[in-house]
Each structure stands twice: as structure tokens, then as C-alpha cells.
């Protein structure tokens, strides 16, 4: 378990150092960074510090996610005890390998214990988990 955590941390560090400069991450000051997924299908979530109004920026760098059918989309959710409890935002991906997505949320990250990326399917009106990570 420790070896897997170390490997994931090393991958995240390499990802951020090797690709962060190519993305929309320039100038973004994360208070925390969380990696969902592994090589091939990843979402790096950079959580920003709150402003005086309590709004907190989020910058996602997504890689390897498939383009979804019309009417479907990805949803990033905050979790508590493994259950999704707050939506951060929704997005779609194009037919390219990597892209950045920005959100702003008005809640304290300390009230949650994880993140979940889900695929919303219009066919059954449900979110289907794709990736998870602990905060």
C-alpha cells in the first residue's frame, strides 16, 4: 500500500513538473493538489485558497478522458465518507488528449474527505463513478 502511494505521488510530481508549464496552470497558486486516476486517465485538481468572500478557485487538468455522447458530461464532486455530497462543476472533453477546466466553489474543502469524477449519463439520469481520490 505504501509503495503504491509513493508511486502515485512520484507520478503526480512528474506530471505537475513536466506538464504544468504547458497548461493553463501558469499563475495559479494552489493551496492543495490532488491526483485522481493513474497513467492514461488522470485528473489533476489544483485547489486554490479562498478569497475574502469564501470563493475558492479550482483548476483541473484532465488527460485521457473519452469524449462522451451528446447529452452526457463529466461531473466533479466532493465526497464525504465516500458518498458524493457537493458538485464542483461539470464539463465535456474534446477529441484531444489533454485540457484544462476551471471551476469556482463556495465551500471549505476541509468539510470533505475526497473527490470523485463521475460520468453523467442522460440515458438513466445518473452519475457513474470514473475516478476517486482522498483529500
XYZ file of C-alpha atoms in Angstrom:
135
model
C 0.000 0.000 0.000
C 2.821 2.385 0.909
C 4.646 1.527 -2.310
C 1.519 2.303 -4.338
C 1.080 5.642 -2.560
C 4.720 6.553 -3.189
C 4.446 5.589 -6.855
C 1.285 7.685 -7.240
C 2.974 10.652 -5.536
C 6.007 10.333 -7.815
C 3.744 10.210 -10.864
C 1.811 13.291 -9.699
C 5.027 15.220 -9.085
C 6.356 14.276 -12.524
C 3.065 15.176 -14.135
C 2.965 18.573 -12.475
C 6.601 19.403 -13.123
C 6.676 18.064 -16.647
C 3.374 19.362 -17.922
C 2.210 22.113 -15.593
C 4.024 24.797 -17.569
C 2.295 23.773 -20.800
C -1.202 24.101 -19.357
C -3.328 26.936 -18.019
C -1.651 26.387 -14.650
C 0.680 29.381 -15.018
C -0.013 31.868 -12.262
C -2.450 29.579 -10.450
C -1.430 29.295 -6.796
C -2.795 26.001 -5.455
C -3.237 25.556 -1.722
C -3.538 21.832 -2.381
C -3.175 19.444 -5.331
C -4.989 16.116 -5.689
C -4.470 13.454 -8.360
C -7.367 11.262 -9.468
C -6.524 8.245 -11.612
C -3.324 6.812 -12.970
C -1.361 6.904 -16.203
C -3.648 7.042 -19.191
C -6.693 8.559 -17.464
C -5.967 11.338 -14.966
C -7.422 14.464 -13.452
C -5.064 16.745 -11.532
C -7.157 19.024 -9.312
C -5.484 22.170 -8.018
C -7.470 23.661 -5.149
C -6.955 27.382 -4.592
C -7.176 29.362 -1.372
C -10.438 31.142 -0.640
C -10.880 34.846 -1.286
C -12.459 37.327 1.154
C -15.937 36.184 0.054
C -15.148 32.489 0.548
C -14.924 31.595 -3.147
C -12.218 29.050 -3.955
C -10.854 28.511 -7.467
C -10.190 25.050 -8.856
C -8.077 24.217 -11.883
C -8.435 20.748 -13.380
C -6.008 19.313 -15.902
C -7.717 16.321 -17.494
C -5.954 13.772 -19.638
C -7.074 10.612 -21.396
C -10.813 11.011 -20.803
C -13.048 9.887 -23.635
C -15.418 12.201 -25.437
C -18.946 11.455 -24.232
C -22.109 11.157 -26.314
C -24.321 14.226 -26.739
C -26.245 14.932 -23.532
C -23.656 13.238 -21.286
C -20.920 15.046 -19.345
C -18.339 14.679 -16.588
C -19.117 15.902 -13.060
C -16.540 16.618 -10.357
C -17.972 16.016 -6.890
C -16.739 16.462 -3.325
C -17.312 13.374 -1.170
C -17.808 12.650 2.499
C -17.409 9.080 3.744
C -17.146 8.009 0.104
C -20.509 9.444 -0.933
C -20.882 12.398 -3.317
C -22.322 15.375 -1.427
C -21.433 18.549 -3.373
C -20.983 19.296 -7.065
C -17.915 21.309 -8.080
C -18.940 21.590 -11.722
C -19.467 19.787 -14.999
C -17.509 19.663 -18.244
C -17.049 17.889 -21.562
C -13.830 16.996 -23.338
C -12.942 17.364 -26.981
C -11.116 14.916 -29.177
C -7.765 15.924 -27.757
C -5.631 14.233 -25.176
C -5.392 16.984 -22.574
C -7.224 20.133 -21.475
C -7.720 22.491 -18.537
C -11.046 23.238 -16.860
C -11.676 25.981 -14.278
C -14.311 25.991 -11.553
C -15.092 28.208 -8.586
C -16.731 26.784 -5.473
C -18.011 28.496 -2.339
C -17.331 25.902 0.332
C -14.463 24.868 2.582
C -12.539 21.830 1.336
C -11.935 20.797 4.957
C -15.610 19.738 5.186
C -14.982 16.880 2.737
C -12.741 13.814 2.615
C -12.473 13.118 -1.100
C -13.136 13.902 -4.743
C -14.983 11.837 -7.321
C -15.133 12.254 -11.076
C -18.349 10.819 -12.462
C -19.819 10.375 -15.913
C -23.392 11.665 -16.047
C -25.418 9.597 -18.483
C -28.579 11.147 -19.865
C -29.916 7.676 -20.680
C -30.505 6.878 -16.982
C -30.034 10.360 -15.418
C -27.337 9.082 -13.038
C -23.712 9.826 -12.221
C -21.430 6.814 -12.745
C -18.100 6.971 -10.842
C -14.976 7.069 -13.030
C -12.148 8.182 -10.692
C -11.774 8.809 -6.936
C -9.177 10.273 -4.590
C -8.905 11.147 -0.926
C -8.313 14.715 0.204
